[in-house]
mmCIF file of C-alpha atoms and ligand atoms in Angstrom:
data_model
loop_
_atom_site.group_PDB
_atom_site.id
_atom_site.type_symbol
_atom_site.label_atom_id
_atom_site.label_comp_id
_atom_site.label_asym_id
_atom_site.label_seq_id
_atom_site.Cartn_x
_atom_site.Cartn_y
_atom_site.Cartn_z
ATOM 1 C CA MET F 1 33.310 9.260 -0.004
ATOM 2 C CA ASP F 2 31.886 9.309 -3.532
ATOM 3 C CA ASN F 3 29.714 6.262 -2.920
ATOM 4 C CA ILE F 4 27.761 7.984 -0.187
ATOM 5 C CA LYS F 5 27.297 11.126 -2.295
ATOM 6 C CA GLU F 6 25.864 8.908 -5.015
ATOM 7 C CA ILE F 7 23.471 7.306 -2.525
ATOM 8 C CA ILE F 8 22.378 10.734 -1.217
ATOM 9 C CA ASN F 9 21.709 12.002 -4.746
ATOM 10 C CA GLN F 10 19.780 8.881 -5.669
ATOM 11 C CA ALA F 11 17.713 9.078 -2.466
ATOM 12 C CA GLY F 12 16.733 12.632 -3.438
ATOM 13 C CA GLU F 13 15.777 11.519 -6.945
ATOM 14 C CA PHE F 14 13.753 8.618 -5.549
ATOM 15 C CA ILE F 15 11.722 10.940 -3.305
ATOM 16 C CA ALA F 16 11.267 13.475 -6.091
ATOM 17 C CA ASN F 17 9.905 10.895 -8.508
ATOM 18 C CA THR F 18 8.195 8.067 -6.651
ATOM 19 C CA ASP F 19 4.408 7.888 -6.583
ATOM 20 C CA TYR F 20 4.716 6.739 -2.942
ATOM 21 C CA ASN F 21 5.540 10.375 -2.141
ATOM 22 C CA LYS F 22 2.407 11.783 -3.773
ATOM 23 C CA ILE F 23 -1.084 12.136 -2.308
ATOM 24 C CA LYS F 24 -3.199 11.310 -5.312
ATOM 25 C CA GLU F 25 -6.437 12.216 -3.503
ATOM 26 C CA LEU F 26 -5.036 15.731 -2.950
ATOM 27 C CA LYS F 27 -4.026 16.671 -6.495
ATOM 28 C CA GLY F 28 -0.820 14.646 -6.247
ATOM 29 C CA ILE F 29 0.921 16.958 -3.786
ATOM 30 C CA GLN F 30 4.272 15.728 -2.556
ATOM 31 C CA MET F 31 4.622 14.845 1.113
ATOM 32 C CA PHE F 32 8.402 15.045 1.459
ATOM 33 C CA ASP F 33 11.328 17.061 0.179
ATOM 34 C CA ALA F 34 14.694 15.368 -0.424
ATOM 35 C CA PRO F 35 16.066 13.615 2.660
ATOM 36 C CA ILE F 36 19.116 14.710 4.594
ATOM 37 C CA ILE F 37 21.437 11.890 5.555
ATOM 38 C CA GLY F 38 23.821 11.275 8.462
ATOM 39 C CA ILE F 39 26.218 8.391 8.991
ATOM 40 C CA ALA F 40 27.335 6.784 12.260
ATOM 41 C CA ALA F 41 30.087 4.233 12.733
ATOM 42 C CA ALA F 42 28.522 0.908 13.725
ATOM 43 C CA ASP F 43 30.821 0.727 16.741
ATOM 44 C CA ASP F 44 30.183 4.301 17.937
ATOM 45 C CA PRO F 45 30.269 4.054 21.761
ATOM 46 C CA LEU F 46 27.061 6.094 21.985
ATOM 47 C CA PHE F 47 25.135 3.038 20.769
ATOM 48 C CA LEU F 48 26.193 1.258 23.967
ATOM 49 C CA LYS F 49 25.197 4.327 25.990
ATOM 50 C CA LEU F 50 21.603 3.879 24.749
ATOM 51 C CA LYS F 51 21.494 0.697 26.826
ATOM 52 C CA ASP F 52 21.687 2.725 30.057
ATOM 53 C CA LYS F 53 18.347 2.572 31.798
ATOM 54 C CA GLU F 54 18.186 6.366 32.075
ATOM 55 C CA VAL F 55 18.540 6.640 28.267
ATOM 56 C CA ILE F 56 16.494 3.783 26.681
ATOM 57 C CA GLY F 57 17.521 0.563 28.421
ATOM 58 C CA ASP F 58 19.230 -2.748 27.893
ATOM 59 C CA GLY F 59 16.721 -3.828 25.237
ATOM 60 C CA HIS F 60 18.036 -1.297 22.732
ATOM 61 C CA MET F 61 20.175 -3.242 20.244
ATOM 62 C CA THR F 62 23.475 -1.959 18.891
ATOM 63 C CA PRO F 63 24.138 -2.039 15.116
ATOM 64 C CA LEU F 64 26.489 -4.992 15.691
ATOM 65 C CA GLU F 65 23.772 -6.901 17.532
ATOM 66 C CA TRP F 66 21.433 -6.341 14.590
ATOM 67 C CA MET F 67 24.061 -7.318 12.045
ATOM 68 C CA PRO F 68 27.498 -8.653 13.167
ATOM 69 C CA GLN F 69 29.135 -7.485 9.915
ATOM 70 C CA ALA F 70 27.797 -3.911 10.388
ATOM 71 C CA LYS F 71 30.241 -1.102 9.678
ATOM 72 C CA ALA F 72 27.954 1.946 9.538
ATOM 73 C CA VAL F 73 24.426 3.215 10.031
ATOM 74 C CA ILE F 74 22.731 5.444 7.454
ATOM 75 C CA SER F 75 20.116 7.591 9.183
ATOM 76 C CA TYR F 76 17.901 9.988 7.267
ATOM 77 C CA PHE F 77 15.342 12.712 7.886
ATOM 78 C CA LEU F 78 12.562 13.260 5.355
ATOM 79 C CA PRO F 79 11.327 16.859 5.770
ATOM 80 C CA PHE F 80 7.641 17.451 5.108
ATOM 81 C CA THR F 81 7.034 19.803 2.184
ATOM 82 C CA GLU F 82 5.806 23.348 2.693
ATOM 83 C CA ALA F 83 2.365 22.194 1.469
ATOM 84 C CA VAL F 84 2.046 19.676 4.307
ATOM 85 C CA ARG F 85 3.549 21.943 6.958
ATOM 86 C CA LYS F 86 1.520 24.989 5.938
ATOM 87 C CA ALA F 87 -1.722 23.030 6.097
ATOM 88 C CA ASN F 88 -0.945 21.851 9.611
ATOM 89 C CA ARG F 89 -0.163 25.357 10.865
ATOM 90 C CA GLU F 90 -3.900 26.076 10.693
ATOM 91 C CA ASN F 91 -6.495 24.808 13.177
ATOM 92 C CA LYS F 92 -4.911 24.448 16.589
ATOM 93 C CA ASP F 93 -7.105 21.537 17.599
ATOM 94 C CA LEU F 94 -7.060 19.013 14.777
ATOM 95 C CA PRO F 95 -4.494 17.799 12.233
ATOM 96 C CA ALA F 96 -4.702 18.836 8.580
ATOM 97 C CA ILE F 97 -5.666 16.144 6.095
ATOM 98 C CA GLU F 98 -2.283 16.656 4.392
ATOM 99 C CA TRP F 99 -0.547 15.919 7.687
ATOM 100 C CA LEU F 100 -2.619 12.765 8.249
ATOM 101 C CA TYR F 101 -1.551 11.442 4.846
ATOM 102 C CA GLY F 102 2.029 12.433 5.616
ATOM 103 C CA ARG F 103 1.905 10.500 8.873
ATOM 104 C CA VAL F 104 0.354 7.317 7.477
ATOM 105 C CA GLU F 105 0.976 7.103 3.709
ATOM 106 C CA GLY F 106 4.182 9.068 4.358
ATOM 107 C CA GLU F 107 5.421 6.246 6.546
ATOM 108 C CA ILE F 108 4.917 3.857 3.620
ATOM 109 C CA ALA F 109 7.011 6.203 1.433
ATOM 110 C CA ASN F 110 9.595 6.313 4.218
ATOM 111 C CA LYS F 111 9.896 2.512 4.304
ATOM 112 C CA GLU F 112 10.116 2.399 0.491
ATOM 113 C CA LEU F 113 13.040 4.814 0.699
ATOM 114 C CA ALA F 114 14.723 2.495 3.236
ATOM 115 C CA LYS F 115 14.239 -0.453 0.843
ATOM 116 C CA PHE F 116 15.613 1.655 -2.023
ATOM 117 C CA LEU F 117 18.721 2.479 0.042
ATOM 118 C CA VAL F 118 19.232 -1.192 0.912
ATOM 119 C CA LYS F 119 19.139 -2.038 -2.786
ATOM 120 C CA LYS F 120 21.736 0.659 -3.563
ATOM 121 C CA VAL F 121 24.071 -0.713 -0.872
ATOM 122 C CA VAL F 122 23.618 -4.257 -2.211
ATOM 123 C CA ASP F 123 24.331 -2.980 -5.746
ATOM 124 C CA MET F 124 27.623 -1.621 -4.352
ATOM 125 C CA GLY F 125 28.507 -5.079 -3.095
ATOM 126 C CA GLY F 126 27.480 -4.536 0.522
ATOM 127 C CA GLU F 127 24.815 -5.920 2.830
ATOM 128 C CA ALA F 128 22.139 -3.941 4.633
ATOM 129 C CA ILE F 129 19.138 -4.396 6.894
ATOM 130 C CA ILE F 130 16.249 -2.168 7.951
ATOM 131 C CA PRO F 131 15.830 -2.556 11.718
ATOM 132 C CA GLY F 132 12.331 -1.012 11.622
ATOM 133 C CA LEU F 133 11.163 -3.757 9.242
ATOM 134 C CA ASP F 134 13.159 -6.591 10.769
ATOM 135 C CA SER F 135 11.302 -9.490 12.435
ATOM 136 C CA ARG F 136 13.309 -8.772 15.609
ATOM 137 C CA PHE F 137 11.997 -5.199 15.856
ATOM 138 C CA VAL F 138 9.823 -4.658 18.937
ATOM 139 C CA SER F 139 8.209 -1.551 20.338
ATOM 140 C CA GLY F 140 5.881 -0.831 23.192
ATOM 141 C CA ASN F 141 5.518 1.259 26.305
ATOM 142 C CA TYR F 142 6.954 4.238 24.355
ATOM 143 C CA LYS F 143 10.247 2.450 23.715
ATOM 144 C CA SER F 144 11.663 0.236 20.999
ATOM 145 C CA ASN F 145 14.813 -1.765 20.421
ATOM 146 C CA TRP F 146 15.834 0.649 17.620
ATOM 147 C CA SER F 147 15.018 4.286 18.312
ATOM 148 C CA GLU F 148 15.175 6.293 15.075
ATOM 149 C CA ARG F 149 15.517 9.569 16.987
ATOM 150 C CA HIS F 150 18.448 8.412 19.107
ATOM 151 C CA VAL F 151 20.074 6.857 16.038
ATOM 152 C CA ALA F 152 19.632 10.174 14.185
ATOM 153 C CA PHE F 153 21.320 11.998 17.075
ATOM 154 C CA ILE F 154 24.308 9.641 16.954
ATOM 155 C CA SER F 155 24.451 9.976 13.149
ATOM 156 C CA GLY F 156 24.901 13.761 13.281
ATOM 157 C CA LEU F 157 21.417 14.668 12.029
ATOM 158 C CA GLY F 158 20.342 16.804 14.978
ATOM 159 C CA THR F 159 19.295 16.981 18.610
ATOM 160 C CA PHE F 160 16.110 16.560 20.580
ATOM 161 C CA GLY F 161 13.732 19.414 21.270
ATOM 162 C CA LEU F 162 11.541 20.082 24.274
ATOM 163 C CA SER F 163 8.698 18.367 22.390
ATOM 164 C CA LYS F 164 10.979 15.292 22.023
ATOM 165 C CA SER F 165 10.987 15.831 18.268
ATOM 166 C CA MET F 166 14.338 15.590 16.504
ATOM 167 C CA ILE F 167 15.451 19.051 15.336
ATOM 168 C CA THR F 168 17.595 18.833 12.188
ATOM 169 C CA GLU F 169 18.959 21.464 9.819
ATOM 170 C CA LYS F 170 15.655 20.991 7.954
ATOM 171 C CA GLY F 171 13.665 21.402 11.155
ATOM 172 C CA ALA F 172 11.544 18.974 13.125
ATOM 173 C CA ALA F 173 8.537 18.430 10.841
ATOM 174 C CA GLY F 174 9.295 15.195 9.044
ATOM 175 C CA ARG F 175 9.944 11.499 9.436
ATOM 176 C CA LEU F 176 13.073 9.535 10.299
ATOM 177 C CA GLY F 177 14.408 6.238 9.043
ATOM 178 C CA SER F 178 17.631 4.245 8.993
ATOM 179 C CA ILE F 179 19.449 1.207 7.676
ATOM 180 C CA ILE F 180 22.492 -0.692 8.964
ATOM 181 C CA VAL F 181 25.155 -1.454 6.358
ATOM 182 C CA SER F 182 28.335 -3.500 5.948
ATOM 183 C CA ILE F 183 30.163 -0.749 4.000
ATOM 184 C CA PRO F 184 32.404 1.492 6.173
ATOM 185 C CA PHE F 185 31.023 4.863 5.057
ATOM 186 C CA GLU F 186 32.693 7.777 6.804
ATOM 187 C CA ALA F 187 30.822 8.991 9.891
ATOM 188 C CA THR F 188 29.181 12.431 9.826
ATOM 189 C CA GLU F 189 30.581 14.974 12.248
ATOM 190 C CA ARG F 190 28.190 15.778 15.112
ATOM 191 C CA LYS F 191 28.020 19.574 15.252
ATOM 192 C CA TYR F 192 26.596 19.477 18.783
ATOM 193 C CA GLU F 193 27.366 18.051 22.182
ATOM 194 C CA GLY F 194 24.203 18.207 24.286
ATOM 195 C CA VAL F 195 21.047 16.269 23.491
ATOM 196 C CA TYR F 196 18.999 19.519 23.384
ATOM 197 C CA ASP F 197 21.551 21.834 21.721
ATOM 198 C CA TYR F 198 19.297 22.708 18.750
ATOM 199 C CA CYS F 199 16.257 23.591 20.910
ATOM 200 C CA SER F 200 15.894 27.241 21.882
ATOM 201 C CA GLN F 201 13.568 26.289 24.783
ATOM 202 C CA CYS F 202 11.197 28.932 23.399
ATOM 203 C CA GLY F 203 8.156 27.005 24.615
ATOM 204 C CA ALA F 204 6.115 27.509 21.427
ATOM 205 C CA CYS F 205 5.402 23.759 21.244
ATOM 206 C CA ILE F 206 3.840 23.918 24.728
ATOM 207 C CA ASN F 207 1.183 26.326 23.482
ATOM 208 C CA ARG F 208 0.607 24.392 20.258
ATOM 209 C CA CYS F 209 -0.183 21.061 21.924
ATOM 210 C CA PRO F 210 -3.939 20.352 22.033
ATOM 211 C CA ALA F 211 -3.378 17.578 24.580
ATOM 212 C CA GLN F 212 -1.333 19.582 27.073
ATOM 213 C CA ALA F 213 1.323 16.895 26.744
ATOM 214 C CA ILE F 214 4.271 19.326 26.815
ATOM 215 C CA ASP F 215 5.414 21.584 29.609
ATOM 216 C CA LYS F 216 8.668 23.316 30.329
ATOM 217 C CA LEU F 217 10.123 20.062 31.649
ATOM 218 C CA GLY F 218 9.420 18.162 28.433
ATOM 219 C CA LYS F 219 6.790 15.903 26.875
ATOM 220 C CA LYS F 220 4.645 13.250 28.513
ATOM 221 C CA HIS F 221 3.911 10.396 26.128
ATOM 222 C CA GLU F 222 0.563 9.283 27.589
ATOM 223 C CA PRO F 223 -1.570 12.378 26.804
ATOM 224 C CA CYS F 224 -0.046 12.616 23.323
ATOM 225 C CA ASP F 225 -0.768 8.962 22.627
ATOM 226 C CA ASP F 226 -4.263 9.312 24.052
ATOM 227 C CA PHE F 227 -4.948 12.271 21.733
ATOM 228 C CA LEU F 228 -3.631 10.431 18.682
ATOM 229 C CA THR F 229 -5.603 7.271 19.426
ATOM 230 C CA ASN F 230 -8.801 8.459 21.042
ATOM 231 C CA VAL F 231 -9.327 11.728 19.194
ATOM 232 C CA THR F 232 -7.603 11.718 15.814
ATOM 233 C CA LYS F 233 -7.822 8.007 15.001
ATOM 234 C CA LYS F 234 -11.465 7.872 16.020
ATOM 235 C CA ARG F 235 -12.225 10.785 13.750
ATOM 236 C CA PHE F 236 -9.902 10.125 10.819
ATOM 237 C CA ALA F 237 -9.342 6.320 10.768
ATOM 238 C CA PRO F 238 -7.522 4.673 9.102
ATOM 239 C CA ARG F 239 -5.338 7.738 9.525
ATOM 240 C CA TYR F 240 -4.212 9.511 12.666
ATOM 241 C CA GLY F 241 -1.647 12.110 13.625
ATOM 242 C CA CYS F 242 -1.183 15.569 15.088
ATOM 243 C CA GLY F 243 2.206 17.273 14.675
ATOM 244 C CA LYS F 244 0.992 20.602 16.032
ATOM 245 C CA CYS F 245 4.193 20.737 18.105
ATOM 246 C CA GLN F 246 6.205 20.513 14.868
ATOM 247 C CA THR F 247 4.361 23.207 12.889
ATOM 248 C CA ALA F 248 3.989 26.945 13.450
ATOM 249 C CA VAL F 249 6.980 26.704 15.795
ATOM 250 C CA PRO F 250 10.501 28.128 15.313
ATOM 251 C CA CYS F 251 11.976 24.642 14.788
ATOM 252 C CA GLU F 252 9.420 23.665 12.105
ATOM 253 C CA TYR F 253 11.846 23.795 9.144
ATOM 254 C CA ARG F 254 15.190 24.945 10.577
ATOM 255 C CA ILE F 255 17.421 24.968 13.626
ATOM 256 C CA PRO F 256 16.036 27.848 15.712
ATOM 257 C CA VAL F 257 19.233 28.470 17.601
ATOM 258 C CA ILE F 258 22.903 27.925 16.918
ATOM 259 C CA ARG F 259 24.362 27.903 20.374
ATOM 260 C CA LYS F 260 27.925 27.074 19.393
ATOM 261 C CA GLU F 261 28.217 30.402 17.604
ATOM 262 C CA GLY F 262 26.166 32.232 20.204
ATOM 263 C CA HIS F 263 23.821 33.203 17.391
ATOM 264 C CA LYS F 264 20.052 33.235 17.818
ATOM 265 C CA GLU F 265 17.712 33.853 14.900
HETATM 266 S S1 SF4 Y 1 9.059 24.887 19.695
HETATM 267 FE FE1 SF4 Y 1 10.794 25.857 20.771
HETATM 268 S S2 SF4 Y 1 10.905 24.743 22.761
HETATM 269 FE FE2 SF4 Y 1 9.616 23.496 21.397
HETATM 270 S S3 SF4 Y 1 11.078 22.019 20.495
HETATM 271 FE FE3 SF4 Y 1 10.924 23.763 19.068
HETATM 272 S S4 SF4 Y 1 12.622 25.151 19.623
HETATM 273 FE FE4 SF4 Y 1 12.313 23.698 21.336
HETATM 274 S S1 SF4 Y 2 1.923 15.366 18.499
HETATM 275 FE FE1 SF4 Y 2 0.217 16.711 19.144
HETATM 276 S S2 SF4 Y 2 -0.540 15.811 21.055
HETATM 277 FE FE2 SF4 Y 2 1.500 14.957 20.688
HETATM 278 S S3 SF4 Y 2 2.918 16.307 21.794
HETATM 279 FE FE3 SF4 Y 2 2.812 17.074 19.678
HETATM 280 S S4 SF4 Y 2 1.204 18.625 19.710
HETATM 281 FE FE4 SF4 Y 2 0.961 17.407 21.585
#
């Protein structure tokens, strides 16, 4: 649909030009490249599946619960630039300053992009909300009532990795966001079936993690959170972050394996 192509182009221009995407303290380097965008139908049955207690739980709200007139969800992945990713490949123990800005100021840029997209949808005559900025949004105990990663999976953007990062065609190093809209944009085809299809299970993220939070069974949230809060935030407040499991790994900026075609890079 032409409307969605227009939105995708404008989202790319917004990220290319906005000062929110520049770190002025670091010579104005850009944090993100242009976003990739996926669309889900608001009534996709997978949104109900997220309510299963073995997935997220009953508290996870469907698009229609957020907005009864919802017709689609626009989910996007903002890939970190090479400058941010390269910096964070160094030093196994602590995050790069570029990454810390990308995690904190980058999240502000992310939310500005969501607001920009809402405005574009409204300009087209539709309605839109940003669940992550809605007064009903709640998170805690490593869960929320709108999981950007699960929404990205449903929207065709990618699958989970062993590190619980979302692996997209632009890799795992980046930030996710989404809006719910009343315009029935056509859903993006999901080019995968399993929730870990894009992960090669190479184990590189296990060795990268300074908190030993990842093993071959997956990621434990507590040691990761403890590292972010009690090591990086203490040292770098008001910033924090890590992302070692998303840099210097095969899924950093690409899909490391394409299982459907039996092709491994
Ligand atoms: S580093 Fe390897 S095992 Fe870890 S998430 Fe990426 S592809 Fe999967
Ligand atoms: S963000 Fe850092 S501490 Fe958390 S799982 Fe990844 S590498 Fe480990």
